[in-house]
PDB file of C-alpha atoms in Angstrom:
ATOM      1  CA  MET H 249       0.000   0.000   0.000  1.00 43.00           C
ATOM      2  CA  ALA H 250       3.077   2.219  -0.043  1.00 41.00           C
ATOM      3  CA  GLY H 251       2.401   5.363  -2.048  1.00 45.00           C
ATOM      4  CA  ASP H 252      -1.353   4.700  -2.253  1.00 60.00           C
ATOM      5  CA  ARG H 253      -2.900   7.951  -1.067  1.00 67.00           C
ATOM      6  CA  THR H 254      -6.433   6.648  -1.522  1.00 86.00           C
ATOM      7  CA  ARG H 255      -6.061   4.281   1.446  1.00 90.00           C
ATOM      8  CA  LEU H 256      -5.233   5.302   4.986  1.00 94.00           C
ATOM      9  CA  ARG H 257      -4.359   2.670   7.577  1.00 95.00           C
ATOM     10  CA  PHE H 258      -4.589   3.021  11.369  1.00 96.00           C
ATOM     11  CA  THR H 259      -3.217   0.346  13.722  1.00 97.00           C
ATOM     12  CA  GLY H 260      -3.860   0.311  17.459  1.00 96.00           C
ATOM     13  CA  HIS H 261      -6.687  -0.378  19.897  1.00 96.00           C
ATOM     14  CA  ILE H 262     -10.338   0.560  20.350  1.00 95.00           C
ATOM     15  CA  ALA H 263     -11.868   0.465  23.832  1.00 96.00           C
ATOM     16  CA  GLY H 264     -15.614   0.689  24.266  1.00 94.00           C
ATOM     17  CA  ALA H 265     -17.705   0.912  27.422  1.00 96.00           C
ATOM     18  CA  GLY H 266     -21.130   1.963  28.582  1.00 95.00           C
ATOM     19  CA  THR H 267     -21.896   3.558  31.935  1.00 96.00           C
ATOM     20  CA  ALA H 268     -24.757   3.415  34.422  1.00 96.00           C
ATOM     21  CA  GLY H 269     -25.480   7.084  33.697  1.00 95.00           C
ATOM     22  CA  GLY H 270     -26.117   6.323  30.019  1.00 95.00           C
ATOM     23  CA  THR H 271     -22.924   7.721  28.482  1.00 95.00           C
ATOM     24  CA  ARG H 272     -21.164   5.472  25.980  1.00 95.00           C
ATOM     25  CA  LEU H 273     -17.430   5.903  25.388  1.00 96.00           C
ATOM     26  CA  VAL H 274     -15.208   4.761  22.524  1.00 95.00           C
ATOM     27  CA  LEU H 275     -11.457   5.357  22.671  1.00 97.00           C
ATOM     28  CA  GLY H 276      -9.239   5.013  19.627  1.00 96.00           C
ATOM     29  CA  CYS H 277      -5.568   4.697  20.626  1.00 97.00           C
ATOM     30  CA  TRP H 278      -3.518   4.527  17.436  1.00 97.00           C
ATOM     31  CA  THR H 279       0.190   3.670  17.418  1.00 97.00           C
ATOM     32  CA  ARG H 280       0.722   3.663  13.621  1.00 96.00           C
ATOM     33  CA  THR H 281      -1.114   6.141  11.395  1.00 96.00           C
ATOM     34  CA  PRO H 282      -0.350   8.420   8.419  1.00 94.00           C
ATOM     35  CA  TRP H 283       0.056  11.272  10.962  1.00 94.00           C
ATOM     36  CA  GLY H 284       1.934   9.523  13.746  1.00 96.00           C
ATOM     37  CA  PRO H 285       0.520   8.166  17.035  1.00 97.00           C
ATOM     38  CA  PHE H 286      -2.581   9.806  18.481  1.00 97.00           C
ATOM     39  CA  ALA H 287      -5.721   9.055  20.478  1.00 97.00           C
ATOM     40  CA  ASP H 288      -9.291  10.290  20.098  1.00 97.00           C
ATOM     41  CA  VAL H 289     -12.547   9.736  21.964  1.00 97.00           C
ATOM     42  CA  MET H 290     -16.127   9.396  20.745  1.00 95.00           C
ATOM     43  CA  ALA H 291     -18.772   9.963  23.417  1.00 95.00           C
ATOM     44  CA  ALA H 292     -22.527   9.444  23.124  1.00 94.00           C
ATOM     45  CA  LEU H 293     -24.150  11.397  25.964  1.00 96.00           C
ATOM     46  CA  PRO H 294     -27.487  10.546  27.641  1.00 94.00           C
ATOM     47  CA  ASP H 295     -29.192  13.521  25.944  1.00 94.00           C
ATOM     48  CA  GLY H 296     -28.349  12.047  22.530  1.00 92.00           C
ATOM     49  CA  ARG H 297     -25.410  14.302  21.654  1.00 95.00           C
ATOM     50  CA  ARG H 298     -22.469  12.629  19.956  1.00 95.00           C
ATOM     51  CA  VAL H 299     -19.197  14.354  20.803  1.00 96.00           C
ATOM     52  CA  LEU H 300     -15.753  13.873  19.266  1.00 96.00           C
ATOM     53  CA  LEU H 301     -12.660  14.753  21.302  1.00 96.00           C
ATOM     54  CA  ALA H 302      -9.708  14.993  18.917  1.00 96.00           C
ATOM     55  CA  PRO H 303      -6.130  16.168  19.540  1.00 95.00           C
ATOM     56  CA  ALA H 304      -5.588  18.124  16.306  1.00 96.00           C
ATOM     57  CA  GLU H 305      -7.506  19.849  13.503  1.00 96.00           C
ATOM     58  CA  ARG H 306      -6.365  17.327  10.878  1.00 96.00           C
ATOM     59  CA  VAL H 307      -7.518  14.376  13.005  1.00 96.00           C
ATOM     60  CA  ALA H 308     -10.810  16.092  13.817  1.00 96.00           C
ATOM     61  CA  GLU H 309     -11.558  16.829  10.153  1.00 95.00           C
ATOM     62  CA  PHE H 310     -10.828  13.275   9.052  1.00 93.00           C
ATOM     63  CA  VAL H 311     -12.754  11.529  11.848  1.00 93.00           C
ATOM     64  CA  ALA H 312     -15.723  13.926  11.610  1.00 92.00           C
ATOM     65  CA  ALA H 313     -15.930  13.302   7.856  1.00 91.00           C
ATOM     66  CA  THR H 314     -15.894   9.527   8.382  1.00 89.00           C
ATOM     67  CA  TYR H 315     -18.321   9.292  11.335  1.00 90.00           C
ATOM     68  CA  ALA H 316     -21.286  11.327  12.593  1.00 90.00           C
ATOM     69  CA  PHE H 317     -21.102  13.847  15.473  1.00 94.00           C
ATOM     70  CA  ASP H 318     -23.137  16.714  16.837  1.00 95.00           C
ATOM     71  CA  GLU H 319     -20.116  18.426  18.386  1.00 96.00           C
ATOM     72  CA  VAL H 320     -16.375  18.338  17.747  1.00 96.00           C
ATOM     73  CA  ARG H 321     -13.869  19.567  20.328  1.00 95.00           C
ATOM     74  CA  ILE H 322     -10.142  19.870  19.624  1.00 94.00           C
ATOM     75  CA  VAL H 323      -8.457  19.117  22.944  1.00 94.00           C
ATOM     76  CA  PRO H 324      -5.366  17.235  24.149  1.00 94.00           C
ATOM     77  CA  VAL H 325      -6.035  13.491  24.476  1.00 95.00           C
ATOM     78  CA  ALA H 326      -3.481  11.617  26.588  1.00 95.00           C
ATOM     79  CA  VAL H 327      -3.376   7.860  27.175  1.00 96.00           C
ATOM     80  CA  HIS H 328      -1.081   6.169  29.687  1.00 96.00           C
ATOM     81  CA  ARG H 329      -1.116   2.387  29.939  1.00 95.00           C
ATOM     82  CA  THR H 330       0.744  -0.381  31.691  1.00 92.00           C
ATOM     83  CA  GLY H 331       0.245  -2.830  28.812  1.00 86.00           C
ATOM     84  CA  THR H 332      -2.474  -4.100  26.491  1.00 84.00           C
ATOM     85  CA  GLY H 333      -3.308  -7.577  27.833  1.00 89.00           C
ATOM     86  CA  ALA H 334      -5.138  -8.934  30.858  1.00 92.00           C
ATOM     87  CA  GLY H 335      -4.378  -7.020  34.043  1.00 93.00           C
ATOM     88  CA  SER H 336      -3.130  -3.892  32.284  1.00 95.00           C
ATOM     89  CA  GLY H 337      -4.423  -0.485  33.314  1.00 97.00           C
ATOM     90  CA  TRP H 338      -5.314   2.418  31.025  1.00 97.00           C
ATOM     91  CA  ARG H 339      -5.588   6.085  32.038  1.00 97.00           C
ATOM     92  CA  VAL H 340      -7.302   8.448  29.584  1.00 97.00           C
ATOM     93  CA  ARG H 341      -7.440  12.220  30.030  1.00 96.00           C
ATOM     94  CA  ALA H 342      -8.989  14.464  27.393  1.00 95.00           C
ATOM     95  CA  GLY H 343      -9.128  18.254  27.465  1.00 90.00           C
ATOM     96  CA  GLY H 344      -9.754  20.608  30.336  1.00 75.00           C
ATOM     97  CA  PRO H 345      -8.057  23.838  31.431  1.00 65.00           C
ATOM     98  CA  GLU H 346      -4.600  23.836  32.947  1.00 61.00           C
ATOM     99  CA  GLY H 347      -4.977  22.581  36.507  1.00 58.00           C
ATOM    100  CA  GLY H 348      -8.714  22.030  36.063  1.00 67.00           C
ATOM    101  CA  ALA H 349     -10.928  19.010  35.561  1.00 77.00           C
ATOM    102  CA  PRO H 350     -10.588  17.356  32.119  1.00 91.00           C
ATOM    103  CA  VAL H 351     -13.555  16.954  29.805  1.00 94.00           C
ATOM    104  CA  LEU H 352     -13.106  13.193  30.170  1.00 97.00           C
ATOM    105  CA  ALA H 353     -11.230  11.275  32.862  1.00 96.00           C
ATOM    106  CA  TRP H 354     -11.453   7.541  32.183  1.00 97.00           C
ATOM    107  CA  ASP H 355      -9.556   4.730  33.890  1.00 98.00           C
ATOM    108  CA  PHE H 356     -10.121   1.087  33.015  1.00 98.00           C
ATOM    109  CA  GLU H 357      -8.597  -2.318  33.644  1.00 97.00           C
ATOM    110  CA  VAL H 358      -8.287  -4.950  30.945  1.00 97.00           C
ATOM    111  CA  GLY H 359      -9.669  -8.384  31.740  1.00 97.00           C
ATOM    112  CA  ARG H 360      -9.443 -11.806  30.164  1.00 96.00           C
ATOM    113  CA  ARG H 361      -9.070 -12.577  26.484  1.00 96.00           C
ATOM    114  CA  THR H 362     -12.426 -13.656  25.104  1.00 94.00           C
ATOM    115  CA  ALA H 363     -13.095 -16.786  23.045  1.00 93.00           C
ATOM    116  CA  LEU H 364     -13.518 -14.556  19.994  1.00 91.00           C
ATOM    117  CA  GLY H 365     -10.171 -12.943  20.782  1.00 93.00           C
ATOM    118  CA  ALA H 366      -8.481 -16.337  20.734  1.00 94.00           C
ATOM    119  CA  LEU H 367     -10.089 -17.052  17.368  1.00 92.00           C
ATOM    120  CA  LEU H 368      -8.984 -13.704  15.935  1.00 93.00           C
ATOM    121  CA  ARG H 369      -5.370 -14.405  16.919  1.00 94.00           C
ATOM    122  CA  ALA H 370      -5.419 -17.533  14.755  1.00 94.00           C
ATOM    123  CA  VAL H 371      -6.023 -15.558  11.530  1.00 94.00           C
ATOM    124  CA  PRO H 372      -2.766 -14.627   9.730  1.00 94.00           C
ATOM    125  CA  PRO H 373      -2.472 -10.799   9.894  1.00 93.00           C
ATOM    126  CA  PRO H 374      -1.700 -10.308   6.175  1.00 92.00           C
ATOM    127  CA  LEU H 375      -4.946 -12.106   5.323  1.00 94.00           C
ATOM    128  CA  ALA H 376      -6.984 -10.421   8.072  1.00 93.00           C
ATOM    129  CA  ARG H 377      -6.072  -6.937   6.805  1.00 93.00           C
ATOM    130  CA  THR H 378      -7.327  -7.480   3.250  1.00 94.00           C
ATOM    131  CA  ALA H 379     -10.579  -5.892   2.108  1.00 93.00           C
ATOM    132  CA  ALA H 380     -11.720  -9.182   0.563  1.00 95.00           C
ATOM    133  CA  PHE H 381     -11.398 -11.092   3.843  1.00 94.00           C
ATOM    134  CA  CYS H 382     -13.118  -8.378   5.905  1.00 93.00           C
ATOM    135  CA  ARG H 383     -15.954  -8.190   3.377  1.00 93.00           C
ATOM    136  CA  ALA H 384     -16.373 -11.982   3.424  1.00 94.00           C
ATOM    137  CA  VAL H 385     -16.583 -12.244   7.233  1.00 91.00           C
ATOM    138  CA  ASP H 386     -18.796  -9.155   7.714  1.00 90.00           C
ATOM    139  CA  PRO H 387     -22.134 -11.063   7.604  1.00 90.00           C
ATOM    140  CA  LEU H 388     -20.845 -13.531  10.205  1.00 88.00           C
ATOM    141  CA  ALA H 389     -19.456 -10.762  12.421  1.00 86.00           C
ATOM    142  CA  ARG H 390     -22.829  -8.989  12.443  1.00 83.00           C
ATOM    143  CA  ARG H 391     -24.580 -12.166  13.574  1.00 85.00           C
ATOM    144  CA  VAL H 392     -22.025 -13.150  16.211  1.00 84.00           C
ATOM    145  CA  VAL H 393     -21.508  -9.650  17.664  1.00 84.00           C
ATOM    146  CA  PRO H 394     -24.565  -7.433  17.030  1.00 79.00           C
ATOM    147  CA  GLY H 395     -23.664  -3.869  16.070  1.00 75.00           C
ATOM    148  CA  VAL H 396     -20.179  -4.732  14.845  1.00 83.00           C
ATOM    149  CA  ARG H 397     -19.145  -4.408  11.193  1.00 87.00           C
ATOM    150  CA  THR H 398     -15.896  -5.475   9.565  1.00 90.00           C
ATOM    151  CA  TYR H 399     -16.570  -3.949   6.129  1.00 93.00           C
ATOM    152  CA  GLY H 400     -18.868  -1.205   4.911  1.00 89.00           C
ATOM    153  CA  THR H 401     -19.384   2.372   3.808  1.00 86.00           C
ATOM    154  CA  ALA H 402     -18.524   5.359   5.981  1.00 85.00           C
ATOM    155  CA  GLY H 403     -19.063   9.088   5.574  1.00 83.00           C
ATOM    156  CA  ALA H 404     -17.961  11.181   2.575  1.00 81.00           C
ATOM    157  CA  GLY H 405     -18.247   8.204   0.217  1.00 87.00           C
ATOM    158  CA  ARG H 406     -15.527   6.288   2.021  1.00 90.00           C
ATOM    159  CA  THR H 407     -15.192   2.535   2.484  1.00 91.00           C
ATOM    160  CA  GLU H 408     -13.785   1.156   5.729  1.00 92.00           C
ATOM    161  CA  TRP H 409     -12.727  -2.268   6.935  1.00 94.00           C
ATOM    162  CA  TYR H 410     -11.674  -3.459  10.379  1.00 92.00           C
ATOM    163  CA  ALA H 411      -9.100  -6.227  10.819  1.00 93.00           C
ATOM    164  CA  ALA H 412      -9.345  -7.205  14.500  1.00 93.00           C
ATOM    165  CA  SER H 413      -6.492  -9.305  15.864  1.00 95.00           C
ATOM    166  CA  ASP H 414      -7.409  -9.656  19.555  1.00 95.00           C
ATOM    167  CA  LEU H 415     -10.269  -8.964  21.976  1.00 94.00           C
ATOM    168  CA  HIS H 416     -10.260  -8.607  25.759  1.00 96.00           C
ATOM    169  CA  ALA H 417     -13.119  -7.879  28.118  1.00 96.00           C
ATOM    170  CA  LEU H 418     -12.884  -4.839  30.376  1.00 97.00           C
ATOM    171  CA  ALA H 419     -12.716  -5.918  34.013  1.00 97.00           C
ATOM    172  CA  ALA H 420     -13.352  -2.511  35.584  1.00 97.00           C
ATOM    173  CA  SER H 421     -13.959   1.073  34.503  1.00 97.00           C
ATOM    174  CA  ARG H 422     -14.433   4.453  36.133  1.00 97.00           C
ATOM    175  CA  ALA H 423     -15.138   7.624  34.168  1.00 97.00           C
ATOM    176  CA  ALA H 424     -16.140  11.236  34.707  1.00 96.00           C
ATOM    177  CA  TRP H 425     -17.403  13.750  32.131  1.00 96.00           C
ATOM    178  CA  GLU H 426     -16.703  17.406  32.944  1.00 93.00           C
ATOM    179  CA  GLY H 427     -16.166  16.394  36.567  1.00 91.00           C
ATOM    180  CA  ALA H 428     -19.415  14.407  36.939  1.00 95.00           C
ATOM    181  CA  ASP H 429     -19.090  10.692  37.695  1.00 97.00           C
ATOM    182  CA  LEU H 430     -20.666   8.571  34.962  1.00 97.00           C
ATOM    183  CA  GLY H 431     -21.449   5.555  37.126  1.00 96.00           C
ATOM    184  CA  ALA H 432     -20.575   1.897  37.015  1.00 96.00           C
ATOM    185  CA  LEU H 433     -19.465  -0.107  33.975  1.00 96.00           C
ATOM    186  CA  ARG H 434     -22.313  -1.221  31.710  1.00 95.00           C
ATOM    187  CA  PRO H 435     -22.754  -2.735  28.221  1.00 92.00           C
ATOM    188  CA  VAL H 436     -22.569  -0.366  25.242  1.00 88.00           C
ATOM    189  CA  ALA H 437     -26.325  -0.020  24.673  1.00 81.00           C
ATOM    190  CA  SER H 438     -27.998   1.314  22.733  1.00 76.00           C
ATOM    191  CA  ASP H 439     -25.915   1.788  19.589  1.00 78.00           C
ATOM    192  CA  PRO H 440     -24.044   5.128  19.863  1.00 84.00           C
ATOM    193  CA  ALA H 441     -24.851   5.762  16.162  1.00 83.00           C
ATOM    194  CA  PHE H 442     -21.482   7.187  15.214  1.00 86.00           C
ATOM    195  CA  GLY H 443     -21.760   5.444  11.853  1.00 75.00           C
ATOM    196  CA  PHE H 444     -20.226   2.363  10.192  1.00 71.00           C
ATOM    197  CA  GLY H 445     -19.550  -0.111  13.039  1.00 65.00           C
ATOM    198  CA  SER H 446     -19.760   0.221  16.773  1.00 66.00           C
ATOM    199  CA  THR H 447     -17.816  -1.564  19.493  1.00 78.00           C
ATOM    200  CA  PRO H 448     -19.060  -4.927  20.809  1.00 84.00           C
ATOM    201  CA  PRO H 449     -21.974  -4.519  23.264  1.00 88.00           C
ATOM    202  CA  ALA H 450     -19.847  -6.035  26.036  1.00 92.00           C
ATOM    203  CA  PRO H 451     -17.237  -3.541  27.349  1.00 95.00           C
ATOM    204  CA  SER H 452     -14.017  -4.491  25.607  1.00 94.00           C
ATOM    205  CA  LEU H 453     -10.595  -3.638  24.232  1.00 96.00           C
ATOM    206  CA  THR H 454      -9.980  -4.635  20.612  1.00 94.00           C
ATOM    207  CA  ALA H 455      -6.610  -4.719  18.863  1.00 95.00           C
ATOM    208  CA  LEU H 456      -7.085  -3.928  15.193  1.00 94.00           C
ATOM    209  CA  THR H 457      -6.046  -2.272  11.962  1.00 95.00           C
ATOM    210  CA  SER H 458      -8.619   0.019  10.391  1.00 94.00           C
ATOM    211  CA  THR H 459      -8.246   0.824   6.692  1.00 94.00           C
ATOM    212  CA  VAL H 460     -10.180   3.683   5.071  1.00 93.00           C
ATOM    213  CA  ARG H 461     -10.439   3.933   1.297  1.00 92.00           C
ATOM    214  CA  LEU H 462     -11.249   7.479   0.273  1.00 90.00           C
ATOM    215  CA  GLY H 463     -14.177   8.075  -2.059  1.00 72.00           C
TER     216      GLY H 463
END
């Protein structure tokens, strides 16, 4: 794919969790992208607003053109983690004034690898990342994990495919939005409606490569 400017590839992790207060959170923590490492957060609030927290204008423009939001905020998004597997801890802080409360403070602990995660690890990565493979397994993925897509259309006439390589449950999560506690960990329900695919309904951390073909 070297030199192909019509395809952009992002490799990293997506964490998704619901809360007792009704807020649904999706973190994208990307280690390899066309623009270097970055993290962004999609939040679906109880009042129905969909908010994107992005660290830079270029990231915000791309993500907002690919998915659907009611509000976009350009704020620092910092992720500190002790690992990626079971027992690791993640600390997410997004936005907020110097010395003040961040827009989002989210801490979660990664739990066991799921049965689906073990299955995903058995697929050779070069095959898993191809559009043909993701398109072929999309109908099965939608039946096995409702709300999840591996291939489909996104905003601005784009096509996107997800090549997941691992899946862990979240064992614990605590989050606050603009200083207000969001409540205990819950499934991601209902669908946050950001567009294309959501995270699995069960709170989880997915290792994946996302490829976007521009329209």
